[in-house]
XYZ file of C-alpha atoms in Angstrom:
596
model
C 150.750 71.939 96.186
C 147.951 74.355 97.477
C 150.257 75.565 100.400
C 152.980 76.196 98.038
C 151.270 78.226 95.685
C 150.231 80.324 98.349
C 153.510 80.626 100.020
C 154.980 81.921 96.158
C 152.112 84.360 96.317
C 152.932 85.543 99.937
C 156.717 85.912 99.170
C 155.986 88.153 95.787
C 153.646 90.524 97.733
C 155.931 90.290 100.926
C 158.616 92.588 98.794
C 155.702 95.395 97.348
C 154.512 98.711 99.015
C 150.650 98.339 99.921
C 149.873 100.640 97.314
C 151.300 98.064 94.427
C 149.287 95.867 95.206
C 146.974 94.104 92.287
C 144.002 93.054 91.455
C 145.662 90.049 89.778
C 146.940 89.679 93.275
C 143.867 89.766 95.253
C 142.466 86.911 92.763
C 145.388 84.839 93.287
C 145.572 84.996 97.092
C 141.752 84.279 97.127
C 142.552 80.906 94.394
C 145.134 79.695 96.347
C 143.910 80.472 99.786
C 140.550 79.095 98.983
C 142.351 75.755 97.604
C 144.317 75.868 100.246
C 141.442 75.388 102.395
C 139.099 72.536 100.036
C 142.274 70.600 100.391
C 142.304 70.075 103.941
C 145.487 72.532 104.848
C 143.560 75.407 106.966
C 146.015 74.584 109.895
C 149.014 75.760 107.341
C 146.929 78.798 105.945
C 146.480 79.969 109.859
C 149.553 79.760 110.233
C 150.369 82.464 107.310
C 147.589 84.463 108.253
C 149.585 84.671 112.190
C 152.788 85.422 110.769
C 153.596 89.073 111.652
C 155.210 89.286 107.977
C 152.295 88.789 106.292
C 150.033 91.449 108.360
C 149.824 93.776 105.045
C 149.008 91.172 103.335
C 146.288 89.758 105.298
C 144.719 93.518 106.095
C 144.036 93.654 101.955
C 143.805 90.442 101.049
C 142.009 88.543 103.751
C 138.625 89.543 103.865
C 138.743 87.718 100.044
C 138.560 83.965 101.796
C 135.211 84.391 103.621
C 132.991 82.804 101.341
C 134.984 79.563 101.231
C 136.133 79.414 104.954
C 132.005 79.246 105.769
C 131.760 76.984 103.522
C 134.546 74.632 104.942
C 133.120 75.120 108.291
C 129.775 73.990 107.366
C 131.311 71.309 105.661
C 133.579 69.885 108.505
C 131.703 68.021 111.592
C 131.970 69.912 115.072
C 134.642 67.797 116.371
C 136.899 68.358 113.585
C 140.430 69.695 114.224
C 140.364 71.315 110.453
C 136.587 73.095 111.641
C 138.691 74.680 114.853
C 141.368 75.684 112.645
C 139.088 77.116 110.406
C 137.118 79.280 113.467
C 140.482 81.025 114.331
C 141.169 81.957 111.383
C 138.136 83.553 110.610
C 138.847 85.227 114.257
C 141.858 86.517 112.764
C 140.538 87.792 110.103
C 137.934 89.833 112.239
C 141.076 91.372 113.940
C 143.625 91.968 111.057
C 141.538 92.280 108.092
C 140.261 96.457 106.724
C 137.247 96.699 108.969
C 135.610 98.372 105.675
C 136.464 95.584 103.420
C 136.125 92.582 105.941
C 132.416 94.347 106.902
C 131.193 94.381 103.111
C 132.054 90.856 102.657
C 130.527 89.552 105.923
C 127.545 91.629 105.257
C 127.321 90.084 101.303
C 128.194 86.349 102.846
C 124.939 86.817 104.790
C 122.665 88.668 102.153
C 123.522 85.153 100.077
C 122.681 82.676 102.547
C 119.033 80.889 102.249
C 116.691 78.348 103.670
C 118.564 76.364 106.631
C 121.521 77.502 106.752
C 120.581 81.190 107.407
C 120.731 80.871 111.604
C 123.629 79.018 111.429
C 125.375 81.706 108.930
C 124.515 84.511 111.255
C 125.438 83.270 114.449
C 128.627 82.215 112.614
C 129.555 85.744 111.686
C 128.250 87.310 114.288
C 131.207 87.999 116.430
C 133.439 88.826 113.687
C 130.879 91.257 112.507
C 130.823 92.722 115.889
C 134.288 93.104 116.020
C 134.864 95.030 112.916
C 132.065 97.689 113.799
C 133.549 97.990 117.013
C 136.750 98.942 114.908
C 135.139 101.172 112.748
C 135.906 104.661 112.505
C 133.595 106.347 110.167
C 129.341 105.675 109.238
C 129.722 103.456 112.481
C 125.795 103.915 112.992
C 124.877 103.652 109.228
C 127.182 100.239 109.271
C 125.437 98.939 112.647
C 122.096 100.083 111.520
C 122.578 98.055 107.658
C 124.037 95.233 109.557
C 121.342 94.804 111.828
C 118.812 95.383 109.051
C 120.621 92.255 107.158
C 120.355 90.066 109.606
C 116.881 90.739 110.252
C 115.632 90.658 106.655
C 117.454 87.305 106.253
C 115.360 85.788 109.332
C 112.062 86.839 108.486
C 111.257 84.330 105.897
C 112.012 81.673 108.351
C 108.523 80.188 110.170
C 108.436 81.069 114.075
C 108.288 78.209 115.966
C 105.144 78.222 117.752
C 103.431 75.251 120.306
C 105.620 73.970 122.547
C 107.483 71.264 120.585
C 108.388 73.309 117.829
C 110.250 75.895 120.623
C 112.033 73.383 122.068
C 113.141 71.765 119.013
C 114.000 74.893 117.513
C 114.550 73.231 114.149
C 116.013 75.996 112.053
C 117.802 77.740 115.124
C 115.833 81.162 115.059
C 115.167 80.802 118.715
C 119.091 80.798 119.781
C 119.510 83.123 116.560
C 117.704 86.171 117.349
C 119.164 85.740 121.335
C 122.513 85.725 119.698
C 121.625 89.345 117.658
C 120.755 90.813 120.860
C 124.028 90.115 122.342
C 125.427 91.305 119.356
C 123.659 94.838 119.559
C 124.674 95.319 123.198
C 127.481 97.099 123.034
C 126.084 99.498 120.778
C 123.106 99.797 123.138
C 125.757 100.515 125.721
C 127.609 102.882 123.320
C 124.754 105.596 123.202
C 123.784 104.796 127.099
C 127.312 105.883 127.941
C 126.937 108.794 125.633
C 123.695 110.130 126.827
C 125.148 109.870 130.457
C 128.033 112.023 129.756
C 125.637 114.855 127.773
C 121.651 115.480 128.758
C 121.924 117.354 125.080
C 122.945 113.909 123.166
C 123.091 114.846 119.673
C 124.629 111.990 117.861
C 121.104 110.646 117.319
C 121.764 108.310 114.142
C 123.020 105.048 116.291
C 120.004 105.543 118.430
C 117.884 106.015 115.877
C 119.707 102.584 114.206
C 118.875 100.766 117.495
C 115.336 101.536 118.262
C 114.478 100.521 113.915
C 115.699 96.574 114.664
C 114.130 96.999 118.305
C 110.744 97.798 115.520
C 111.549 95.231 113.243
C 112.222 92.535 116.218
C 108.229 93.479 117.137
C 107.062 92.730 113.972
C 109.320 89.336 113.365
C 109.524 87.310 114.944
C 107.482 88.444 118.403
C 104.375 89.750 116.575
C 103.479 85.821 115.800
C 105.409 84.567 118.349
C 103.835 82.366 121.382
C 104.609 84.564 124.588
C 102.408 82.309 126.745
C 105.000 80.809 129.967
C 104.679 77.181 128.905
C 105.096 74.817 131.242
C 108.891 72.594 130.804
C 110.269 75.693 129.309
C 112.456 76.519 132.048
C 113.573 79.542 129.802
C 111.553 80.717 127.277
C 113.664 81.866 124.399
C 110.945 84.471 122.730
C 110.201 85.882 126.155
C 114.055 86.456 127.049
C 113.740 87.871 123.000
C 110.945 90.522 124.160
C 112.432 91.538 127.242
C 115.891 91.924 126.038
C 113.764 94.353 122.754
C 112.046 95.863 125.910
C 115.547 96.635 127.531
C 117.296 98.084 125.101
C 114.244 100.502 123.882
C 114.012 101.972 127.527
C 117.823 101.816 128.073
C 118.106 104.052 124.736
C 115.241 106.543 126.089
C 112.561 105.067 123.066
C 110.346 103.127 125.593
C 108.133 105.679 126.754
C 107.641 107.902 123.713
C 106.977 105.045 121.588
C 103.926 103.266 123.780
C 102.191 106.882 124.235
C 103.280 109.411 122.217
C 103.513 108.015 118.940
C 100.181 109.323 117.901
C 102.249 112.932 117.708
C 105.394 111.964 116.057
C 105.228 112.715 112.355
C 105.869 110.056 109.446
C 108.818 109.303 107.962
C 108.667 111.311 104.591
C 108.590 109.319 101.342
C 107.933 110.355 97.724
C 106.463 107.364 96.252
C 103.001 106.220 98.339
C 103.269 102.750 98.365
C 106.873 102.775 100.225
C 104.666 105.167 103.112
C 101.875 102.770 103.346
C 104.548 99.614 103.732
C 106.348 102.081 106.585
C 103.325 102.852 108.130
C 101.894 98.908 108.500
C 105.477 97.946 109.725
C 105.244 100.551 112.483
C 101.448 99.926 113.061
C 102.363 96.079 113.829
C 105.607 96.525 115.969
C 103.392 99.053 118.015
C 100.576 96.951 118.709
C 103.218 93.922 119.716
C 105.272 96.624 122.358
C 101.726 97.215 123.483
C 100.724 93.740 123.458
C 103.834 93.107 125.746
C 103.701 95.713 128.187
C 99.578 95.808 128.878
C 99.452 91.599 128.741
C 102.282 90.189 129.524
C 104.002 93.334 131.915
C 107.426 93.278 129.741
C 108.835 96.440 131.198
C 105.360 97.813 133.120
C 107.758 98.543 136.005
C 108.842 101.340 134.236
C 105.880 103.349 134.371
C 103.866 105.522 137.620
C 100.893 104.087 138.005
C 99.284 107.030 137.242
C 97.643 106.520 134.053
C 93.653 106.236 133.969
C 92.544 102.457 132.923
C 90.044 104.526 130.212
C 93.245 106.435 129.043
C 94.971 103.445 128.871
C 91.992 101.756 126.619
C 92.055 104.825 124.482
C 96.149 104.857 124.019
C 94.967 100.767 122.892
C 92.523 101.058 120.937
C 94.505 101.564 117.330
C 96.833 98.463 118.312
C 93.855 97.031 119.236
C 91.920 96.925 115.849
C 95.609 96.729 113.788
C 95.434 93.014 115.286
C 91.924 92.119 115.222
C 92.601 92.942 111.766
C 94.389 89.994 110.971
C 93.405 86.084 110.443
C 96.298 84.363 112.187
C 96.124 82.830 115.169
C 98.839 83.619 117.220
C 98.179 87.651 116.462
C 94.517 87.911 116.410
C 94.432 86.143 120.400
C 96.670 88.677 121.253
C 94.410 91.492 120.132
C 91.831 90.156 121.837
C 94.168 89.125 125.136
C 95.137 93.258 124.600
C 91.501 94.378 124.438
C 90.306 91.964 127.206
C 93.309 93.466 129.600
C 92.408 97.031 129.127
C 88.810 96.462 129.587
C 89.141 94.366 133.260
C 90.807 97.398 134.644
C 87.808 99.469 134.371
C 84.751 99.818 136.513
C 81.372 98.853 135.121
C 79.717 101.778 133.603
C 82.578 103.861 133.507
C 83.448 104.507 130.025
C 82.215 107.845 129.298
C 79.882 107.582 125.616
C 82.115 110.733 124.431
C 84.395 107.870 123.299
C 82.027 106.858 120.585
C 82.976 109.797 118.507
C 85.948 108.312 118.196
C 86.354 105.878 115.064
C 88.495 103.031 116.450
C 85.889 102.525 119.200
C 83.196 102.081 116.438
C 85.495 99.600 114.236
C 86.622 97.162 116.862
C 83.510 96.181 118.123
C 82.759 95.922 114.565
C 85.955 93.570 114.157
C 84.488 91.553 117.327
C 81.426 90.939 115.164
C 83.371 89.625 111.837
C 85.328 87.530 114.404
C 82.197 86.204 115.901
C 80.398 84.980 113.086
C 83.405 83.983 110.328
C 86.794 82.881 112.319
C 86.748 79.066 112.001
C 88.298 78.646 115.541
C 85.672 78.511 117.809
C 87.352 79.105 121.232
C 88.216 82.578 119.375
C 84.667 83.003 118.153
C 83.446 82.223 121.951
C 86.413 84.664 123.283
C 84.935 87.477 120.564
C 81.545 87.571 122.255
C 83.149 86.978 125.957
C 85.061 90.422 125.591
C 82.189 92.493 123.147
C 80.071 91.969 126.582
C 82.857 92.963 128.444
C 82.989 96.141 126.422
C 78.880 97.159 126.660
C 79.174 96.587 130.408
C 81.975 99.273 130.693
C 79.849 101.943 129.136
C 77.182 104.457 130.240
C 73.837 103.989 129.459
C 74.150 106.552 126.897
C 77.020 104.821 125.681
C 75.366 101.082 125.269
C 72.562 102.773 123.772
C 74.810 104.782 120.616
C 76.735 101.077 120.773
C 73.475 98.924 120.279
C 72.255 101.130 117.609
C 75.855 100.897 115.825
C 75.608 97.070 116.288
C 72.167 96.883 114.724
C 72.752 98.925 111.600
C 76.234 97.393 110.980
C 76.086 93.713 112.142
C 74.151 91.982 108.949
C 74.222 88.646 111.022
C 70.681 87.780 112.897
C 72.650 85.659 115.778
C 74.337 88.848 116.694
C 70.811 91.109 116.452
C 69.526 89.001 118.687
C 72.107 89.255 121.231
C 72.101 92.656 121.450
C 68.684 92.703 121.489
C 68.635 90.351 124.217
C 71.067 93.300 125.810
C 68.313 95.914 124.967
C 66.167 93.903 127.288
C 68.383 93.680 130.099
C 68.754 97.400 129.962
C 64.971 98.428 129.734
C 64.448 95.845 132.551
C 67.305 97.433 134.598
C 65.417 100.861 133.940
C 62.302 99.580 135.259
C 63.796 98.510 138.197
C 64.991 101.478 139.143
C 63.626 104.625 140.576
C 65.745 107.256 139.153
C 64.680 107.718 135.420
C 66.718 106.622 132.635
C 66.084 108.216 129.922
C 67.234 106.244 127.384
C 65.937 102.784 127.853
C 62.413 104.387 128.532
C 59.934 106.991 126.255
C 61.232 108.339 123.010
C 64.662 107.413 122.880
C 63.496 103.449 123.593
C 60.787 104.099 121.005
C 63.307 105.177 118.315
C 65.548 101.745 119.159
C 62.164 99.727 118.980
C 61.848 100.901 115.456
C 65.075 99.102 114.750
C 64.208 96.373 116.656
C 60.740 95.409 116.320
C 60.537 95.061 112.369
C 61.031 92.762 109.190
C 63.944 93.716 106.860
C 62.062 92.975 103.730
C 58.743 92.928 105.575
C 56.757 89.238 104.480
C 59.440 88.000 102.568
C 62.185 88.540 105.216
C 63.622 85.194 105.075
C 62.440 83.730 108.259
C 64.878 80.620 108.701
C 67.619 83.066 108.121
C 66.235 85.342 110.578
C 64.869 83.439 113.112
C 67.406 84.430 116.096
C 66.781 88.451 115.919
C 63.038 87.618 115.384
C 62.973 85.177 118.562
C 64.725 87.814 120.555
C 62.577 90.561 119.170
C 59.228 88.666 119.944
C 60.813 87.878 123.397
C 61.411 91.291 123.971
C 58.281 92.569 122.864
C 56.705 90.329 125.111
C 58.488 91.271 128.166
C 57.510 94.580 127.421
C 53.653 94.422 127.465
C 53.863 92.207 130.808
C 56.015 94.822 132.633
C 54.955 97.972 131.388
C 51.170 98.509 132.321
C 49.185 100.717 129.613
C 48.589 103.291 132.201
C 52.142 103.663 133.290
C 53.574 103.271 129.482
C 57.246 104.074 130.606
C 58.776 102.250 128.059
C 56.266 104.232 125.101
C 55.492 101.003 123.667
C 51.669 100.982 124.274
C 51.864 104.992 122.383
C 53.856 102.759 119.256
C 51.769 99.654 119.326
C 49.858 100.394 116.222
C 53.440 100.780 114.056
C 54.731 97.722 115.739
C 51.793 96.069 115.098
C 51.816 97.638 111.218
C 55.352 97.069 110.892
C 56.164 93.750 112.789
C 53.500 91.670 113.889
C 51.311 91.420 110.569
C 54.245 90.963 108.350
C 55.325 88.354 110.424
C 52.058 86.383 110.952
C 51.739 86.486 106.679
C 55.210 85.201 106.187
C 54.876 82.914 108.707
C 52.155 81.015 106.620
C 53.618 81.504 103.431
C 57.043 79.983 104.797
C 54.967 77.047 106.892
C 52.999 76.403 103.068
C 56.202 76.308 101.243
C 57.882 73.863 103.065
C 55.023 71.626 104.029
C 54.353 71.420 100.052
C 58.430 70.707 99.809
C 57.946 67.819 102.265
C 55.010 66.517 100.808
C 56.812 66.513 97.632
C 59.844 65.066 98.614
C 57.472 62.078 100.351
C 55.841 61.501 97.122
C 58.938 61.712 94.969
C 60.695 58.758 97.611
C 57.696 56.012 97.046
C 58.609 56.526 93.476
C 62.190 55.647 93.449
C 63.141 52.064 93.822
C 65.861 53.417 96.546
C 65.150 56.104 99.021
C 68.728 56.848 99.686
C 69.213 58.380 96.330
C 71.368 61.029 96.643
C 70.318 64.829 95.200
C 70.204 68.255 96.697
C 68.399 70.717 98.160
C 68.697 74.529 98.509
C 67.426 76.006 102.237
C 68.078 79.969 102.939
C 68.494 80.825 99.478
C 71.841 78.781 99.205
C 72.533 75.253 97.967
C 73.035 72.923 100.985
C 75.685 69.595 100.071
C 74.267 66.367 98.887
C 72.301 64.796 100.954
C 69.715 61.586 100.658
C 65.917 62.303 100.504
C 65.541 61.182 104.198
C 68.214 64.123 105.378
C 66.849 66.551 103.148
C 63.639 65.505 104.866
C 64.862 65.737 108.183
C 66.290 69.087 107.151
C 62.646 70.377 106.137
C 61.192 69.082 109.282
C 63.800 71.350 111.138
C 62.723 74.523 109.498
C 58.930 74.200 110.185
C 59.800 72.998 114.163
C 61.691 76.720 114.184
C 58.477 77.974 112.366
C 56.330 76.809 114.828
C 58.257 78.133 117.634
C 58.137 81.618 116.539
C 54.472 80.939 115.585
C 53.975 80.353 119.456
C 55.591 82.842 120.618
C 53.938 85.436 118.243
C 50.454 84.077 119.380
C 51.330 84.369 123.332
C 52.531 87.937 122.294
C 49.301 88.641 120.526
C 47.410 87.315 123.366
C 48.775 89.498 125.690
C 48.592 92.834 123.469
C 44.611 91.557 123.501
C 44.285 90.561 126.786
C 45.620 94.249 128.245
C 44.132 96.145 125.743
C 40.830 94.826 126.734
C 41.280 95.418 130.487
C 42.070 99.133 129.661
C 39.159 99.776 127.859
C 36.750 97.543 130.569
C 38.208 100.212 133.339
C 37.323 102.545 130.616
């Protein structure tokens, strides 16, 4: 019945001039060609569709059953003789059909596709959509360019696969998917590499222009959050074959070099309304931190380049891709800023990185970003990795550069664990300056004077929370201590014995007084917690506690006690410590004035 209506169809348009044609016709020819195919009979519509009569026809008309041939494909199992049937006709579609048409409605079947079935739809219409750009005559780039744009907007919903399993399942197909778009872009790709052979002067820059935007976009999605690590039972990996296919075609199409250096002088795309500029200029941001990312880490396409580029050029050229990364809280893109950062940084000497570079603001923020990463990522191996590479970075500067760099770190930190490892780096400096015999002047006289005023003080003098504290003061009282043993009164290189007074003022007193108000406080806590327990008929009731100024979680009397008890052992620590310093301050001072 199907077959017949469409065969009455066929015959009426057989005997009209392509210009009579009808919309009434185009909606019957879709009925009864779609029908033709829910009832089973896609062998007998191929069949019209091959018949050299009918080639009018099929040119108008065709590009109409589309939407209901994908469907009957999806619909019939891969062995299926009515599936195959199906497949060729949609290849003859590709070849008969208006390119201009037949693109529009392969374009539209894929801007409708969702959830699962959005791999599968592409790499479906894929080759037909390849074929009928390839037959285009006019906007070819525009059409390739939209196409690829499509495609790509369609994918990025989809999660990326990511640890092993999840690759080699490749559950929703984007692996194989976005492998299958790069075959589809090649002979475009090949297109404007043939044309730029022919001509040095190239004009036609739109399809090149077309390319290198998905080669962007592919950065972003899926290889921004991709895992690029080899993993082991991966013979082929299909996001590294991805990157350096991307890699390929941006250095086949001449984009490869201006894009990982030069970028910084390219101007902006122009757009009138703000927020479109600040989208455009994230997208770009990202993609160029993954080509980066790529090149400097895992050497997609570093044969392409002299070696002739300084490793502290190289760091600079990084540093913006560097912080866009660090930037963000996932995983998979925040170890590849630091991956990026750590690369840059082993190529360079110790002590080579000039402290001009300070003045720059991305070297200020990213050590910055180490420090947020440090103290409030919940992963610790990235935590430990943060620290790792802001060491790496102090050791590659001058001593004028640590020195600006600790003083940043100080000021901007607001985390005592982190204080007191750079102060812990202050002391390895001003021992290093002891040691040697040509003067450094700034881990010695005024210049170490000024730092010590950062150092060696209280931020809210006596009622600096101690507990909260209690790593910079350690490291302070540590290095305080180191410096009256090593620098003799009469020698006073470091200047500390010309400060002592506004340490002592500023540091030692305030710290002594809160020490026993802190010790008081809690002893009277404990002692009141004891008393409150031999009340209670059970001593694991459960109640809470606050410790640092915020509430701690509910805990029994004997925790909360144990809790307390922890406080005034750290107490007691610094309390010793202070006292040896004290000591020693007294001890020297009195020597000086016996010689006296």
């Amino acid at each position: 019945m199907a077959v017949d209506e469409l065969q009455a169809i066929i015959q009426r348009c057989q005997i009209l001039e392509e210009a009579d044609f009808k919309g009434e016709d185009f909606n019957l020819f879709q009925v009864a060609g779609q029908k033709c195919l829910e009832d089973g009979y896609a062998a007998q519509l191929l069949e019209v569709i091959q018949n050299e009569k009918n080639k009018v026809i099929i040119k108008n008309m065709g590009w109409n059953l589309i939407s209901p041939l994908v469907r009957c494909i999806f619909m019939y199992k891969q062995e299926d003789d009515k599936r195959e049937h199906c497949l060729r006709i949609l290849d003859q579609l590709a070849q008969l059909c208006n390119p201009k048409e037949l693109f529009l409605g392969l374009l539209e079947q894929i801007e409708q596709t969702s959830g699962e079935q959005v791999c599968q739809t592409v790499m479906l219409l894929l080759q037909p959509l390849q074929t009928v750009l390839l037959n285009l005559q006019n906007k070819k780039a525009y059409s390739v360019g939209l196409s690829l744009a499509m495609i790509m907007n369609q994918l990025t919903p989809l999660p990326v696969p990511y640890t092993k399993q999840q690759i080699q399942e490749d559950k929703l197909g984007l692996c194989q998917c976005c492998n299958a778009v790069v075959d589809f872009a090649k002979p475009f790709v090949n297109e404007v590499v043939k044309n730029m052979e022919k001509s040095s002067e190239y004009n036609d820059m739109e399809l090149k222009e077309e390319l290198k935007k998905f080669c962007m976009q592919s950065l972003k999605y899926p290889l921004l959050t991709a895992q690029l690590e080899q993993l082991e039972g991966i013979e082929e990996h299909p996001f590294r074959h991805f990157a350096t296919e991307i890699i390929d075609i941006l250095w086949n199409i001449g984009e490869l070099t201006p894009l990982v250096f030069v970028h910084h002088k390219g101007k902006s795309p122009q757009w009138e309304n703000q927020e479109f500029a600040d989208i455009e200029r994230k997208n770009s941001a990202d993609s160029l931190a993954c080509l980066s990312y790529l090149m400097f880490v895992q050497h997609f396409g570093i044969e392409c380049f002299p070696v002739v580029f300084s490793p502290s050029y190289l760091l600079l050229c990084n540093m913006t891709h560097i912080e866009v990364l660090l930037k963000r809280t996932e995983e998979s893109v925040l170890s590849k800023g630091l991956d990026l950062f750590e690369s840059c940084l082993l190529r360079m000497e110790d002590n080579s990185l000039l402290h001009h570079y300070l003045e720059l603001r991305d070297f200020i923020n990213v050590p910055q970003d180490l420090v947020k990463i440090m103290t409030l990522c919940p992963m610790e191996h990235m935590r430990k990795k943060s620290l790792h590479i802001l060491q790496l970075f102090i050791d590659k500067f001058d001593t004028q550069g640590k020195y600006t760099l600790f003083r940043c770190l100080l000021k901007t930190s607001n985390h005592a664990g982190v204080e007191g490892y750079i102060i812990k780096n202050i002391k390895d400096q001003i021992h290093l300056a002891l040691m040697k015999e040509s003067d450094n002047i700034w881990f010695t006289g005024h210049h170490l004077i000024a730092l010590l005023d950062l150092v060696l003080s209280l931020p809210e003098g006596a009622e600096t929370d101690l507990l909260q504290n209690s790593d910079r003061i350690m490291a302070s009282l540590n290095l305080l201590r180191y410096l009256v043993i090593k620098d003799c009164e009469s020698d006073n290189q470091t200047g500390v014995w010309t400060t002592l007074g506004k340490i002592e003022q500023n540091f030692l007193k305030p710290l002594r007084v809160g020490l026993n108000m802190s010790k008081a406080h809690y002893e009277a806590e404990i002692k009141n917690k004891k008393e409150n327990r031999k009340g209670q008929f059970f001593s694991n009731t459960v109640c809470s506690v606050t410790v640092s100024g915020e509430k701690m979680p509910a805990m029994t009397t004997g925790m909360q006690l144990q809790v307390l008890h922890s406080a005034l052992f750290t107490f007691d620590l610094i309390e010793s410590v202070l006292a040896r310093v004290e000591e020693l301050i007294e001890v020297k001072t009195k020597a000086v004035m016996d010689e006296n």
